[in-house]
Amino acid sequence: IRRYITFLQEYSIPLILGVIVALVWANIDFDSYHHLVEFDFWNIGKGPFLDDDEVFMVFFFGIAAKEITESILPGGALNPIPKAINPLMGTLGGVFGPVGLFLLMAVLFYAEGVLGGWAIPTATDIALAWLVARVIFGARHAAVNFLLLLAVADDAIGLVIIAVFYSDNVQPLWLLMTLGGMVAAYAFRRIGITWWPVYIFIAGGMSWVGLVLAGVEPALALVVIVPFLPALHAPAQHAASSHGHAMGTLEKFEHHLKLPVDFGLFFFAWANAGVAFGNINSVTFMILISLIVGKTVGVSLFSFVVSRLGFPLPEGMSLRHLMVAGLIAGLGLTVALFVANKAYYGTDFLDPGKMGAVFSVVVAALAFALARVLGIRREQD
């Protein structure tokens, strides 16, 4: 059964099924879908300290923070910095490209109220992008690691965007409690605590409460705590950890939570992707076009320019591979849905915006087509 679970995780099946179930249900019987999604299962309401989406996303972003933390450790993809310059610049292109294109279309074709969704097309779904890249290029191709690094850095920027631009009526003094959580996590590390729940539930709990009271997105609570978890630095050690051998606290955190988070994506997608097709409008296509065209052009242009300035693409990558990788980065789904909920909450743009995020799955088919046109063949594993 472990093999089947691994298959479901590796191919993001829970997430994909959640999207399909939500879309089908919402378009067959929207009233029953909406009633069940909004039903208070816990009979405690959505108070200031608890929201189902945010409780799940705090662990989702915690896993993302683990990937970012690991990438900057010795032997990680961002260490040393010079080898990461090209994909990092591609990441910036993958942010500025879609944002610029979205704002341009918003100003030219739509009312002012739509501008708040500018950050939606900056997102890249790490799991789906990694999956599509492996299928197109082959698991060992340099473009896969390039895209994974780009997606991790993109998520890091996305977390900053959420914290800075989608937090209202911020009360900075309460952030001292979040800072206290960070100090607690540092203290736990210094005294040699290796049990990850201590960091997550004590230090992370302090961070959560501080962010809630400060008016900052609480789903980011673990982003500032996870980097303090002790880790095994060497890539060889990390590889061993995946087979159940020596693991640091950071690796154990992911090992124990990755399965529930991956399967929890079914419920996140089911609760957020259910939009009636009748809600599709120009906002949907603005977001979709920004993800497809903005990401492809932005990533390709920025990475190509810095390659000419002395920071080359990884060995084995050419401009053809770069263009396909840039297109794959347009898979926004999970984080794009989350940002859409923040950007357009309570407005008529919410459902069309979410549909744009959901429709970004067409990028997978477009990437396969572009790879074939450019003559890219999958390398054997």
Short mmCIF file of C-alpha atoms in Angstrom, two decimals:
data_model
loop_
_atom_site.label_atom_id
_atom_site.label_comp_id
_atom_site.label_asym_id
_atom_site.label_seq_id
_atom_site.Cartn_x
_atom_site.Cartn_y
_atom_site.Cartn_z
CA ILE A 1 0.00 0.00 0.00
CA ARG A 2 2.98 2.30 0.58
CA ARG A 3 3.74 2.14 -3.14
CA TYR A 4 0.24 3.33 -4.04
CA ILE A 5 0.39 6.17 -1.51
CA THR A 6 3.73 7.26 -2.93
CA PHE A 7 2.24 7.19 -6.42
CA LEU A 8 -0.70 9.36 -5.30
CA GLN A 9 1.67 11.87 -3.68
CA GLU A 10 4.19 11.93 -6.52
CA TYR A 11 1.55 12.66 -9.15
CA SER A 12 -0.45 15.14 -7.01
CA ILE A 13 -3.56 12.97 -7.42
CA PRO A 14 -5.39 14.30 -4.32
CA LEU A 15 -5.02 17.90 -5.51
CA ILE A 16 -6.15 17.08 -9.05
CA LEU A 17 -9.11 15.04 -7.82
CA GLY A 18 -10.13 17.84 -5.47
CA VAL A 19 -10.26 20.29 -8.36
CA ILE A 20 -12.25 17.90 -10.56
CA VAL A 21 -14.78 17.03 -7.83
CA ALA A 22 -15.25 20.70 -6.93
CA LEU A 23 -15.80 21.83 -10.52
CA VAL A 24 -18.17 19.00 -11.38
CA TRP A 25 -20.21 19.37 -8.18
CA ALA A 26 -20.41 23.16 -8.34
CA ASN A 27 -21.66 23.02 -11.93
CA ILE A 28 -24.22 20.27 -11.28
CA ASP A 29 -25.67 21.53 -8.00
CA PHE A 30 -24.01 24.73 -6.78
CA ASP A 31 -26.40 25.23 -3.86
CA SER A 32 -25.57 21.89 -2.23
CA TYR A 33 -21.87 22.39 -2.91
CA HIS A 34 -21.88 25.89 -1.41
CA HIS A 35 -23.91 24.75 1.59
CA LEU A 36 -21.50 21.92 2.41
CA VAL A 37 -18.39 24.07 1.89
CA GLU A 38 -19.76 26.74 4.22
CA PHE A 39 -21.11 24.26 6.79
CA ASP A 40 -19.50 24.62 10.22
CA PHE A 41 -18.44 21.02 10.89
CA TRP A 42 -16.78 21.88 14.21
CA ASN A 43 -19.70 24.01 15.42
CA ILE A 44 -17.31 26.73 16.59
CA GLY A 45 -17.62 29.24 13.78
CA LYS A 46 -14.81 31.07 12.06
CA GLY A 47 -13.52 33.23 14.86
CA PRO A 48 -10.46 35.45 14.76
CA PHE A 49 -8.14 32.58 15.69
CA LEU A 50 -9.46 29.78 13.50
CA ASP A 51 -10.18 29.41 9.81
CA ASP A 52 -10.13 26.01 8.12
CA ASP A 53 -8.17 27.23 5.07
CA GLU A 54 -5.61 29.05 7.19
CA VAL A 55 -5.11 26.10 9.57
CA PHE A 56 -4.35 23.86 6.60
CA MET A 57 -2.26 26.44 4.74
CA VAL A 58 -0.07 27.12 7.77
CA PHE A 59 1.26 23.57 7.38
CA PHE A 60 1.35 23.85 3.58
CA PHE A 61 3.49 26.99 3.81
CA GLY A 62 5.50 25.33 6.59
CA ILE A 63 6.49 22.57 4.16
CA ALA A 64 7.33 25.24 1.56
CA ALA A 65 9.48 27.00 4.17
CA LYS A 66 11.28 23.71 4.76
CA GLU A 67 12.16 23.53 1.05
CA ILE A 68 13.38 27.13 1.09
CA THR A 69 15.43 26.55 4.26
CA GLU A 70 17.01 23.42 2.83
CA SER A 71 17.91 25.22 -0.38
CA ILE A 72 20.08 27.79 1.42
CA LEU A 73 21.94 25.26 3.59
CA PRO A 74 25.40 24.01 2.52
CA GLY A 75 24.92 21.77 -0.49
CA GLY A 76 21.49 23.27 -1.24
CA ALA A 77 20.32 24.67 -4.56
CA LEU A 78 20.83 28.27 -3.41
CA ASN A 79 24.23 27.62 -1.86
CA PRO A 80 26.61 29.00 -2.99
CA ILE A 81 24.72 31.96 -4.37
CA PRO A 82 26.54 32.30 -7.76
CA LYS A 83 25.12 29.04 -9.10
CA ALA A 84 21.62 30.20 -8.21
CA ILE A 85 21.82 33.61 -9.91
CA ASN A 86 20.27 32.50 -13.20
CA PRO A 87 17.20 30.71 -11.79
CA LEU A 88 16.76 33.47 -9.19
CA MET A 89 16.69 36.09 -11.93
CA GLY A 90 14.26 33.85 -13.80
CA THR A 91 12.12 33.92 -10.67
CA LEU A 92 12.09 37.72 -10.70
CA GLY A 93 11.08 37.61 -14.35
CA GLY A 94 8.34 35.16 -13.40
CA VAL A 95 7.00 37.77 -10.96
CA PHE A 96 7.45 41.01 -12.91
CA GLY A 97 6.25 39.50 -16.20
CA PRO A 98 2.78 38.36 -15.08
CA VAL A 99 2.29 41.34 -12.74
CA GLY A 100 3.12 43.82 -15.49
CA LEU A 101 0.90 42.08 -18.03
CA PHE A 102 -1.99 41.79 -15.56
CA LEU A 103 -1.81 45.47 -14.59
CA LEU A 104 -1.62 46.49 -18.24
CA MET A 105 -4.74 44.49 -19.12
CA ALA A 106 -6.52 45.72 -15.98
CA VAL A 107 -5.89 49.37 -16.87
CA LEU A 108 -6.78 48.95 -20.54
CA PHE A 109 -9.81 46.68 -20.31
CA TYR A 110 -11.29 46.73 -16.82
CA ALA A 111 -12.47 48.83 -13.90
CA GLU A 112 -10.17 49.86 -11.08
CA GLY A 113 -11.50 47.29 -8.60
CA VAL A 114 -9.78 44.41 -10.39
CA LEU A 115 -6.27 45.75 -9.73
CA GLY A 116 -6.13 44.09 -6.31
CA GLY A 117 -5.60 40.69 -7.94
CA TRP A 118 -2.19 41.62 -9.39
CA ALA A 119 -0.39 39.03 -7.20
CA ILE A 120 -2.53 36.05 -8.25
CA PRO A 121 -0.52 35.23 -11.40
CA THR A 122 2.82 35.41 -9.56
CA ALA A 123 2.26 31.99 -7.99
CA THR A 124 3.79 28.67 -9.07
CA ASP A 125 2.47 25.37 -7.75
CA ILE A 126 5.66 23.53 -6.75
CA ALA A 127 4.19 20.03 -6.79
CA LEU A 128 2.47 20.29 -10.18
CA ALA A 129 5.37 22.15 -11.81
CA TRP A 130 7.82 19.52 -10.58
CA LEU A 131 5.56 16.73 -11.83
CA VAL A 132 5.10 18.18 -15.32
CA ALA A 133 8.82 18.98 -15.63
CA ARG A 134 9.79 15.40 -14.72
CA VAL A 135 7.40 13.98 -17.30
CA ILE A 136 8.55 16.32 -20.08
CA PHE A 137 12.30 16.49 -19.44
CA GLY A 138 13.02 13.30 -17.49
CA ALA A 139 13.71 13.12 -13.76
CA ARG A 140 17.47 13.73 -14.06
CA HIS A 141 17.42 16.63 -16.52
CA ALA A 142 18.93 19.92 -15.35
CA ALA A 143 15.70 21.75 -16.25
CA VAL A 144 13.86 19.91 -13.46
CA ASN A 145 16.15 21.24 -10.73
CA PHE A 146 16.16 24.67 -12.39
CA LEU A 147 12.36 24.77 -12.28
CA LEU A 148 12.20 23.39 -8.74
CA LEU A 149 14.58 26.12 -7.55
CA LEU A 150 12.57 28.73 -9.43
CA ALA A 151 9.31 27.49 -7.88
CA VAL A 152 10.76 27.47 -4.34
CA ALA A 153 12.12 31.01 -4.75
CA ASP A 154 8.82 32.05 -6.32
CA ASP A 155 6.94 30.76 -3.28
CA ALA A 156 9.31 32.67 -1.01
CA ILE A 157 8.46 35.88 -2.86
CA GLY A 158 4.78 34.93 -2.74
CA LEU A 159 4.92 34.60 1.04
CA VAL A 160 6.39 38.09 1.31
CA ILE A 161 3.71 39.47 -1.02
CA ILE A 162 0.93 37.91 1.08
CA ALA A 163 2.39 39.24 4.32
CA VAL A 164 3.03 42.77 3.03
CA PHE A 165 0.22 43.48 0.57
CA TYR A 166 -2.70 41.37 1.86
CA SER A 167 -2.66 42.30 5.53
CA ASP A 168 -5.08 45.02 6.68
CA ASN A 169 -5.06 47.26 9.74
CA VAL A 170 -1.72 45.93 10.92
CA GLN A 171 -0.98 46.34 14.65
CA PRO A 172 2.83 46.03 14.66
CA LEU A 173 3.17 45.74 18.44
CA TRP A 174 1.60 42.29 18.40
CA LEU A 175 4.35 41.10 16.07
CA LEU A 176 6.52 41.02 19.20
CA MET A 177 4.67 37.82 20.10
CA THR A 178 5.68 36.34 16.75
CA LEU A 179 9.22 37.52 17.44
CA GLY A 180 8.91 35.77 20.81
CA GLY A 181 8.03 32.56 18.98
CA MET A 182 11.19 32.92 16.90
CA VAL A 183 13.27 33.49 20.04
CA ALA A 184 11.67 30.43 21.62
CA ALA A 185 12.49 28.33 18.55
CA TYR A 186 16.09 29.57 18.65
CA ALA A 187 16.29 28.70 22.35
CA PHE A 188 14.91 25.21 21.71
CA ARG A 189 17.60 24.72 19.08
CA ARG A 190 20.36 26.01 21.37
CA ILE A 191 19.44 23.63 24.19
CA GLY A 192 19.34 20.69 21.80
CA ILE A 193 15.63 19.92 21.50
CA THR A 194 15.10 17.67 18.48
CA TRP A 195 11.38 16.85 18.77
CA TRP A 196 9.74 18.91 16.02
CA PRO A 197 6.28 19.33 17.67
CA VAL A 198 7.89 21.53 20.35
CA TYR A 199 8.97 24.00 17.66
CA ILE A 200 5.74 23.79 15.68
CA PHE A 201 3.12 23.93 18.41
CA ILE A 202 4.82 26.07 21.05
CA ALA A 203 6.94 28.50 19.02
CA GLY A 204 4.58 28.19 16.04
CA GLY A 205 1.55 28.76 18.28
CA MET A 206 3.09 31.97 19.60
CA SER A 207 3.79 33.07 16.03
CA TRP A 208 0.18 32.28 14.98
CA VAL A 209 -1.38 34.28 17.81
CA GLY A 210 0.97 37.20 17.20
CA LEU A 211 0.13 37.34 13.49
CA VAL A 212 -3.62 37.09 14.14
CA LEU A 213 -3.58 39.91 16.68
CA ALA A 214 -1.28 41.98 14.47
CA GLY A 215 -3.62 41.63 11.49
CA VAL A 216 -1.03 39.81 9.35
CA GLU A 217 -1.90 36.63 7.41
CA PRO A 218 -1.63 33.87 10.08
CA ALA A 219 -1.09 31.10 7.53
CA LEU A 220 2.51 32.35 7.45
CA ALA A 221 3.06 31.51 11.13
CA LEU A 222 5.47 28.63 10.53
CA VAL A 223 7.45 30.40 7.81
CA VAL A 224 9.49 32.24 10.47
CA ILE A 225 9.75 29.19 12.77
CA VAL A 226 10.75 26.35 10.42
CA PRO A 227 14.21 27.82 9.60
CA PHE A 228 15.19 27.27 13.26
CA LEU A 229 14.61 23.51 13.10
CA PRO A 230 17.96 21.63 13.22
CA ALA A 231 18.76 20.05 9.87
CA LEU A 232 21.21 17.63 8.29
CA HIS A 233 23.14 19.77 5.84
CA ALA A 234 24.79 17.33 3.46
CA PRO A 235 22.76 16.28 0.39
CA ALA A 236 23.87 12.68 0.92
CA GLN A 237 22.46 12.72 4.42
CA HIS A 238 19.20 14.20 3.17
CA ALA A 239 18.99 11.51 0.51
CA ALA A 240 19.45 8.88 3.19
CA SER A 241 16.69 10.45 5.25
CA SER A 242 14.15 9.73 2.55
CA HIS A 243 14.82 6.02 3.04
CA GLY A 244 14.14 6.14 6.75
CA HIS A 245 17.72 6.54 7.99
CA ALA A 246 19.23 9.50 9.86
CA MET A 247 17.04 12.59 9.80
CA GLY A 248 17.39 16.00 11.36
CA THR A 249 14.46 17.75 13.03
CA LEU A 250 13.74 19.67 9.82
CA GLU A 251 13.54 16.46 7.80
CA LYS A 252 11.40 14.75 10.45
CA PHE A 253 8.96 17.66 10.35
CA GLU A 254 8.44 17.13 6.63
CA HIS A 255 8.48 13.33 6.93
CA HIS A 256 5.59 13.33 9.39
CA LEU A 257 3.49 16.11 7.85
CA LYS A 258 4.03 15.69 4.11
CA LEU A 259 1.47 12.87 3.81
CA PRO A 260 -1.41 14.68 5.59
CA VAL A 261 -0.59 17.92 3.76
CA ASP A 262 -0.50 16.20 0.36
CA PHE A 263 -3.83 14.48 0.97
CA GLY A 264 -5.22 17.59 2.64
CA LEU A 265 -4.79 19.32 -0.71
CA PHE A 266 -7.84 17.35 -1.86
CA PHE A 267 -10.03 19.16 0.68
CA PHE A 268 -8.37 22.53 0.05
CA ALA A 269 -8.98 22.20 -3.70
CA TRP A 270 -12.50 20.85 -3.15
CA ALA A 271 -13.39 23.78 -0.89
CA ASN A 272 -11.86 26.48 -3.10
CA ALA A 273 -12.00 25.37 -6.73
CA GLY A 274 -15.77 24.93 -6.99
CA VAL A 275 -16.78 27.75 -9.30
CA ALA A 276 -19.71 27.67 -11.74
CA PHE A 277 -18.61 28.10 -15.33
CA GLY A 278 -21.14 30.90 -15.62
CA ASN A 279 -18.81 33.04 -13.48
CA ILE A 280 -16.09 33.03 -16.12
CA ASN A 281 -15.42 36.54 -17.38
CA SER A 282 -12.56 38.71 -18.56
CA VAL A 283 -10.87 38.61 -15.13
CA THR A 284 -10.52 34.83 -15.54
CA PHE A 285 -8.70 35.26 -18.82
CA MET A 286 -6.59 38.17 -17.55
CA ILE A 287 -5.20 35.92 -14.82
CA LEU A 288 -4.79 32.95 -17.15
CA ILE A 289 -3.04 34.98 -19.85
CA SER A 290 -0.80 36.59 -17.24
CA LEU A 291 0.21 33.16 -15.97
CA ILE A 292 0.81 31.68 -19.42
CA VAL A 293 2.35 34.57 -21.33
CA GLY A 294 3.73 36.63 -18.44
CA LYS A 295 5.52 33.70 -16.81
CA THR A 296 6.90 32.30 -20.07
CA VAL A 297 8.23 35.62 -21.34
CA GLY A 298 9.38 36.88 -17.94
CA VAL A 299 11.31 33.75 -16.92
CA SER A 300 12.82 33.22 -20.39
CA LEU A 301 13.82 36.86 -20.88
CA PHE A 302 15.38 37.45 -17.46
CA SER A 303 17.29 34.13 -17.44
CA PHE A 304 18.49 34.59 -21.02
CA VAL A 305 19.75 38.11 -20.34
CA VAL A 306 21.73 37.12 -17.22
CA SER A 307 23.16 34.14 -19.10
CA ARG A 308 24.64 36.67 -21.52
CA LEU A 309 26.02 38.62 -18.57
CA GLY A 310 28.10 35.69 -17.32
CA PHE A 311 25.64 33.66 -15.22
CA PRO A 312 24.90 30.67 -17.45
CA LEU A 313 22.00 28.28 -17.45
CA PRO A 314 22.68 24.90 -15.80
CA GLU A 315 24.67 22.51 -17.96
CA GLY A 316 22.32 20.63 -20.27
CA MET A 317 19.80 23.48 -20.58
CA SER A 318 19.35 25.54 -23.73
CA LEU A 319 16.97 28.33 -24.67
CA ARG A 320 14.44 25.69 -25.77
CA HIS A 321 14.40 24.08 -22.34
CA LEU A 322 14.24 27.51 -20.72
CA MET A 323 11.11 28.49 -22.67
CA VAL A 324 9.32 25.27 -21.71
CA ALA A 325 10.38 25.65 -18.06
CA GLY A 326 9.08 29.23 -18.07
CA LEU A 327 5.74 28.03 -19.40
CA ILE A 328 5.51 25.26 -16.77
CA ALA A 329 6.06 27.92 -14.09
CA GLY A 330 2.64 29.25 -15.10
CA LEU A 331 0.98 26.41 -13.18
CA GLY A 332 -0.40 28.54 -10.38
CA LEU A 333 -3.22 26.45 -8.92
CA THR A 334 -2.79 26.04 -5.12
CA VAL A 335 -1.07 29.28 -4.10
CA ALA A 336 -2.94 31.22 -6.80
CA LEU A 337 -6.25 30.04 -5.32
CA PHE A 338 -5.11 31.11 -1.86
CA VAL A 339 -4.04 34.56 -3.08
CA ALA A 340 -7.29 34.96 -5.04
CA ASN A 341 -9.22 34.40 -1.81
CA LYS A 342 -7.20 37.15 -0.14
CA ALA A 343 -7.24 39.58 -3.06
CA TYR A 344 -10.90 39.40 -4.05
CA TYR A 345 -12.66 38.26 -0.87
CA GLY A 346 -16.17 39.70 -0.69
CA THR A 347 -16.08 41.05 -4.26
CA ASP A 348 -17.66 39.98 -7.55
CA PHE A 349 -14.17 39.20 -8.84
CA LEU A 350 -13.57 36.27 -6.44
CA ASP A 351 -15.10 33.43 -8.46
CA PRO A 352 -13.74 34.61 -11.83
CA GLY A 353 -10.32 35.06 -10.21
CA LYS A 354 -10.38 31.57 -8.72
CA MET A 355 -11.40 30.15 -12.08
CA GLY A 356 -8.33 31.77 -13.64
CA ALA A 357 -6.16 30.02 -11.06
CA VAL A 358 -7.90 26.68 -11.69
CA PHE A 359 -7.67 26.97 -15.46
CA SER A 360 -3.90 27.36 -15.18
CA VAL A 361 -3.77 23.54 -15.27
CA VAL A 362 -4.03 23.89 -19.07
CA VAL A 363 -0.39 24.97 -18.88
CA ALA A 364 0.55 21.30 -18.57
CA ALA A 365 -0.93 20.49 -21.99
CA LEU A 366 0.57 23.64 -23.52
CA ALA A 367 3.99 22.72 -22.14
CA PHE A 368 3.79 19.24 -23.69
CA ALA A 369 2.82 20.80 -27.02
CA LEU A 370 5.61 23.40 -26.89
CA ALA A 371 8.18 20.74 -25.98
CA ARG A 372 7.14 18.71 -29.00
CA VAL A 373 7.27 21.73 -31.33
CA LEU A 374 10.76 22.60 -30.06
CA GLY A 375 11.94 19.02 -30.47
CA ILE A 376 12.55 18.33 -26.77
CA ARG A 377 12.61 14.65 -25.91
CA ARG A 378 12.37 13.11 -22.50
CA GLU A 379 15.65 11.79 -21.13
CA GLN A 380 15.57 8.26 -19.81
CA ASP A 381 15.77 8.01 -16.01
#
